Amino acid sequence: MKYAIGVDIGGTKISFVLLKNSRVVETRKIATPKNKKGVIEAVEDNVKTMILRVPKSEILGVGLGVTGPLGKKRDVMLNPPNQKFLKGCPLAKIVERKFKIKTVMDNDVKCFALGETLFGAGRGAEIVLGITLGTGLGAGLVIDRHLYRGGSGAAGELGHMTIKFDGPKCNCSSLGCFEEYGSERFFKKMKYSPKELGMKAMAGDKKARQVFKEYGKYLGIGLANAINILDPEVIVLGGGIANVFQLFIKEAQKQIKKIVISPLAKKQVKIKKSKLGDFAGAIGAACLLWENKS
């Protein structure tokens, strides 16, 4: 039996898992440091702790999920929009040299999509689109249990698809990106975080419910565009905002019914909430080790 360590480096937290085949043996979660040195040290310290849990000879390797597009060889972060201090960082090489253990790296949301396909809400489907709704908005496409990465490795950047050409400026410098309407940034005009606003909405606050209805409208527009282009069987939504899935999904589905062109696609596609929760990305990152062997 082989073990794999998975690390998911998000904008606000870093999650770690120790996986033995499909079974999670241990999990850890910490706040994401705000500088390059802090992130590298945090990853090294927590990976070291997990390596010490089992015989090193039984560890297949470490999988890293990181933000933004990567180089074609998936060895360097090219342009992480929400963690610009990691631009150009060859984190997988750093970890591999430190521990002398195989280390692979991919986009964090691609890892989320892979984890949910193999062990979560997308299990059994041939085409799964995973989307995380959090600090940013990212996506990953899995076809026949393998990640689709595109010609340059950058496939899945749905967050930077323009859905309102005269909209606000995004961190990537474009205007009206899906990320501005589908991530936490949509709620920046409010006095509350999505979590706090969700609690108010669940308690019956009409204004809060209206905000989530508007959010669902924009989310639905973006999802409908993705369905028209990719025609997935299942869309899995994760990230912090997905925790209040019930507050926006009906409005999103209304937009999908209006915009998706194929009657078969409208009928077939299923939109589900993540089953693996906060550790979906880290589980998927660990699964990169098995994917790379096939």
CSV table of N, CA, C and O in Angstrom, one decimal, residues 34-95:
chain,number,residue,atom,x,y,z
A,34,LYS,N,1.3,35.4,3.9
A,34,LYS,CA,1.1,36.5,2.9
A,34,LYS,C,2.4,36.8,2.1
A,34,LYS,O,2.5,37.8,1.5
A,35,ASN,N,3.3,35.9,2.2
A,35,ASN,CA,4.6,36.1,1.4
A,35,ASN,C,5.2,34.8,1.0
A,35,ASN,O,4.8,33.7,1.5
A,36,LYS,N,6.0,34.9,0.0
A,36,LYS,CA,6.6,33.6,-0.6
A,36,LYS,C,7.4,32.8,0.4
A,36,LYS,O,7.1,31.6,0.5
A,37,LYS,N,8.2,33.4,1.2
A,37,LYS,CA,9.0,32.7,2.2
A,37,LYS,C,8.1,31.9,3.2
A,37,LYS,O,8.3,30.8,3.5
A,38,GLY,N,7.0,32.6,3.6
A,38,GLY,CA,6.1,32.1,4.6
A,38,GLY,C,5.4,30.8,4.0
A,38,GLY,O,5.2,29.8,4.7
A,39,VAL,N,5.0,30.9,2.8
A,39,VAL,CA,4.3,29.8,2.1
A,39,VAL,C,5.2,28.6,2.0
A,39,VAL,O,4.8,27.5,2.4
A,40,ILE,N,6.4,28.8,1.5
A,40,ILE,CA,7.4,27.7,1.4
A,40,ILE,C,7.6,27.1,2.7
A,40,ILE,O,7.6,25.8,2.8
A,41,GLU,N,7.9,27.8,3.7
A,41,GLU,CA,8.2,27.3,5.1
A,41,GLU,C,7.0,26.5,5.6
A,41,GLU,O,7.2,25.4,6.2
A,42,ALA,N,5.8,27.1,5.4
A,42,ALA,CA,4.6,26.4,5.9
A,42,ALA,C,4.4,25.1,5.3
A,42,ALA,O,4.0,24.1,5.9
A,43,VAL,N,4.6,25.0,4.0
A,43,VAL,CA,4.4,23.8,3.2
A,43,VAL,C,5.5,22.8,3.7
A,43,VAL,O,5.2,21.6,4.0
A,44,GLU,N,6.7,23.2,3.8
A,44,GLU,CA,7.8,22.3,4.2
A,44,GLU,C,7.6,21.7,5.6
A,44,GLU,O,7.7,20.5,5.8
A,45,ASP,N,7.2,22.6,6.5
A,45,ASP,CA,7.0,22.1,7.9
A,45,ASP,C,5.9,21.1,8.0
A,45,ASP,O,6.0,20.1,8.7
A,46,ASN,N,4.8,21.3,7.3
A,46,ASN,CA,3.6,20.4,7.5
A,46,ASN,C,3.8,19.1,6.6
A,46,ASN,O,3.4,18.1,7.1
A,47,VAL,N,4.5,19.2,5.5
A,47,VAL,CA,4.8,18.0,4.7
A,47,VAL,C,5.8,17.1,5.5
A,47,VAL,O,5.6,15.9,5.6
A,48,LYS,N,6.7,17.8,6.2
A,48,LYS,CA,7.7,17.0,7.0
A,48,LYS,C,7.0,16.3,8.1
A,48,LYS,O,7.3,15.1,8.4
A,49,THR,N,6.0,16.9,8.8
A,49,THR,CA,5.2,16.2,9.8
A,49,THR,C,4.5,15.0,9.3
A,49,THR,O,4.5,14.0,10.0
A,50,MET,N,4.0,15.1,8.1
A,50,MET,CA,3.3,13.9,7.5
A,50,MET,C,4.2,12.8,7.1
A,50,MET,O,3.9,11.7,7.2
A,51,ILE,N,5.4,13.2,6.5
A,51,ILE,CA,6.3,12.2,6.1
A,51,ILE,C,6.8,11.4,7.3
A,51,ILE,O,7.0,10.2,7.2
A,52,LEU,N,6.9,12.0,8.5
A,52,LEU,CA,7.3,11.3,9.7
A,52,LEU,C,6.3,10.3,10.2
A,52,LEU,O,6.6,9.5,11.1
A,53,ARG,N,5.1,10.4,9.7
A,53,ARG,CA,4.0,9.5,10.2
A,53,ARG,C,4.1,8.1,9.7
A,53,ARG,O,3.6,7.1,10.3
A,54,VAL,N,4.8,7.9,8.5
A,54,VAL,CA,4.8,6.6,7.9
A,54,VAL,C,6.2,6.3,7.3
A,54,VAL,O,7.0,7.3,7.2
A,55,PRO,N,6.6,5.1,7.0
A,55,PRO,CA,7.9,4.8,6.5
A,55,PRO,C,8.1,5.6,5.1
A,55,PRO,O,7.2,5.5,4.3
A,56,LYS,N,9.2,6.3,5.0
A,56,LYS,CA,9.4,7.1,3.8
A,56,LYS,C,9.3,6.2,2.5
A,56,LYS,O,8.9,6.7,1.4
A,57,SER,N,9.7,5.0,2.6
A,57,SER,CA,9.7,4.1,1.4
A,57,SER,C,8.3,3.8,0.9
A,57,SER,O,8.1,3.3,-0.2
A,58,GLU,N,7.3,4.0,1.8
A,58,GLU,CA,5.9,3.8,1.5
A,58,GLU,C,5.2,5.0,0.9
A,58,GLU,O,4.0,4.9,0.5
A,59,ILE,N,5.9,6.1,0.8
A,59,ILE,CA,5.3,7.3,0.3
A,59,ILE,C,5.6,7.5,-1.2
A,59,ILE,O,6.7,7.5,-1.7
A,60,LEU,N,4.5,7.5,-2.0
A,60,LEU,CA,4.6,7.7,-3.4
A,60,LEU,C,5.1,9.0,-3.8
A,60,LEU,O,5.8,9.2,-4.8
A,61,GLY,N,4.7,10.1,-3.1
A,61,GLY,CA,5.1,11.4,-3.4
A,61,GLY,C,4.2,12.5,-2.8
A,61,GLY,O,3.4,12.2,-1.9
A,62,VAL,N,4.5,13.7,-3.2
A,62,VAL,CA,3.7,14.9,-2.7
A,62,VAL,C,3.0,15.5,-4.0
A,62,VAL,O,3.7,15.7,-5.0
A,63,GLY,N,1.8,15.8,-3.8
A,63,GLY,CA,1.1,16.6,-4.9
A,63,GLY,C,0.7,17.9,-4.4
A,63,GLY,O,0.2,18.1,-3.2
A,64,LEU,N,1.0,19.0,-5.2
A,64,LEU,CA,0.7,20.3,-4.8
A,64,LEU,C,-0.4,21.0,-5.7
A,64,LEU,O,-0.3,20.9,-6.9
A,65,GLY,N,-1.4,21.5,-5.1
A,65,GLY,CA,-2.4,22.3,-5.8
A,65,GLY,C,-2.1,23.8,-5.6
A,65,GLY,O,-2.1,24.2,-4.4
A,66,VAL,N,-1.9,24.6,-6.6
A,66,VAL,CA,-1.5,26.0,-6.5
A,66,VAL,C,-2.4,26.8,-7.4
A,66,VAL,O,-3.0,26.4,-8.3
A,67,THR,N,-2.4,28.1,-7.1
A,67,THR,CA,-3.3,29.0,-7.8
A,67,THR,C,-2.7,29.5,-9.2
A,67,THR,O,-1.5,29.6,-9.4
A,68,GLY,N,-3.6,29.8,-10.1
A,68,GLY,CA,-3.3,30.4,-11.4
A,68,GLY,C,-2.7,29.4,-12.4
A,68,GLY,O,-2.6,28.2,-12.1
A,69,PRO,N,-2.4,29.9,-13.6
A,69,PRO,CA,-1.9,29.0,-14.6
A,69,PRO,C,-0.4,28.6,-14.3
A,69,PRO,O,0.3,29.3,-13.6
A,70,LEU,N,0.0,27.4,-14.8
A,70,LEU,CA,1.3,26.9,-14.6
A,70,LEU,C,2.0,26.8,-16.0
A,70,LEU,O,1.4,26.9,-17.0
A,71,GLY,N,3.3,26.6,-15.9
A,71,GLY,CA,4.1,26.3,-17.2
A,71,GLY,C,3.6,25.0,-17.8
A,71,GLY,O,3.0,24.2,-17.1
A,72,LYS,N,3.9,24.7,-19.0
A,72,LYS,CA,3.4,23.5,-19.7
A,72,LYS,C,3.9,22.3,-19.0
A,72,LYS,O,3.2,21.3,-19.0
A,73,LYS,N,5.1,22.3,-18.4
A,73,LYS,CA,5.6,21.2,-17.7
A,73,LYS,C,5.1,21.1,-16.2
A,73,LYS,O,5.4,20.2,-15.5
A,74,ARG,N,4.2,22.1,-15.9
A,74,ARG,CA,3.7,22.2,-14.5
A,74,ARG,C,4.7,22.3,-13.5
A,74,ARG,O,4.6,21.6,-12.4
A,75,ASP,N,5.8,23.0,-13.8
A,75,ASP,CA,6.9,23.1,-12.8
A,75,ASP,C,7.1,24.5,-12.2
A,75,ASP,O,7.9,24.7,-11.4
A,76,VAL,N,6.3,25.5,-12.7
A,76,VAL,CA,6.4,26.8,-12.2
A,76,VAL,C,5.1,27.6,-12.3
A,76,VAL,O,4.3,27.3,-13.2
A,77,MET,N,4.8,28.4,-11.3
A,77,MET,CA,3.6,29.2,-11.3
A,77,MET,C,3.8,30.4,-12.2
A,77,MET,O,4.8,31.2,-11.9
A,78,LEU,N,3.0,30.6,-13.2
A,78,LEU,CA,3.2,31.7,-14.1
A,78,LEU,C,2.7,33.0,-13.7
A,78,LEU,O,3.3,34.1,-13.7
A,79,ASN,N,1.4,33.0,-13.2
A,79,ASN,CA,0.7,34.3,-12.9
A,79,ASN,C,-0.4,34.1,-12.0
A,79,ASN,O,-1.6,34.2,-12.3
A,80,PRO,N,-0.1,33.7,-10.7
A,80,PRO,CA,-1.2,33.5,-9.7
A,80,PRO,C,-1.9,34.9,-9.4
A,80,PRO,O,-1.3,35.7,-8.7
A,81,PRO,N,-3.1,35.1,-9.9
A,81,PRO,CA,-3.7,36.4,-9.8
A,81,PRO,C,-4.0,36.9,-8.3
A,81,PRO,O,-3.9,38.1,-8.1
A,82,ASN,N,-4.2,36.0,-7.4
A,82,ASN,CA,-4.5,36.4,-6.0
A,82,ASN,C,-3.3,36.1,-5.1
A,82,ASN,O,-3.4,36.4,-3.9
A,83,GLN,N,-2.2,35.6,-5.6
A,83,GLN,CA,-0.9,35.4,-4.8
A,83,GLN,C,0.3,35.8,-5.7
A,83,GLN,O,1.1,35.0,-6.0
A,84,LYS,N,0.3,37.1,-6.1
A,84,LYS,CA,1.3,37.5,-7.0
A,84,LYS,C,2.7,37.3,-6.5
A,84,LYS,O,3.7,37.2,-7.3
A,85,PHE,N,2.9,37.2,-5.2
A,85,PHE,CA,4.2,37.0,-4.6
A,85,PHE,C,4.8,35.6,-5.0
A,85,PHE,O,6.0,35.3,-4.8
A,86,LEU,N,3.9,34.7,-5.5
A,86,LEU,CA,4.4,33.4,-5.9
A,86,LEU,C,4.7,33.3,-7.4
A,86,LEU,O,5.0,32.2,-7.8
A,87,LYS,N,4.6,34.3,-8.1
A,87,LYS,CA,4.9,34.3,-9.5
A,87,LYS,C,6.3,33.8,-9.8
A,87,LYS,O,7.3,34.3,-9.2
A,88,GLY,N,6.4,32.8,-10.6
A,88,GLY,CA,7.7,32.3,-11.0
A,88,GLY,C,8.2,31.3,-10.0
A,88,GLY,O,9.4,30.8,-10.2
A,89,CYS,N,7.5,30.9,-9.0
A,89,CYS,CA,8.0,30.0,-7.9
A,89,CYS,C,7.9,28.6,-8.4
A,89,CYS,O,6.8,28.1,-8.7
A,90,PRO,N,9.0,27.9,-8.4
A,90,PRO,CA,9.1,26.4,-8.7
A,90,PRO,C,8.9,25.6,-7.5
A,90,PRO,O,9.7,24.8,-7.1
A,91,LEU,N,7.7,25.7,-6.8
A,91,LEU,CA,7.5,25.1,-5.5
A,91,LEU,C,7.7,23.6,-5.5
A,91,LEU,O,8.2,23.1,-4.5
A,92,ALA,N,7.2,22.9,-6.6
A,92,ALA,CA,7.4,21.4,-6.6
A,92,ALA,C,8.9,21.1,-6.5
A,92,ALA,O,9.3,20.1,-5.8
A,93,LYS,N,9.7,21.8,-7.3
A,93,LYS,CA,11.2,21.5,-7.2
A,93,LYS,C,11.8,21.8,-5.9
A,93,LYS,O,12.6,21.0,-5.4
A,94,ILE,N,11.3,22.8,-5.2
A,94,ILE,CA,11.8,23.2,-3.9
A,94,ILE,C,11.5,22.1,-2.9
A,94,ILE,O,12.3,21.6,-2.1
A,95,VAL,N,10.2,21.6,-2.9
A,95,VAL,CA,9.8,20.5,-2.0
A,95,VAL,C,10.5,19.2,-2.3
A,95,VAL,O,11.0,18.5,-1.4
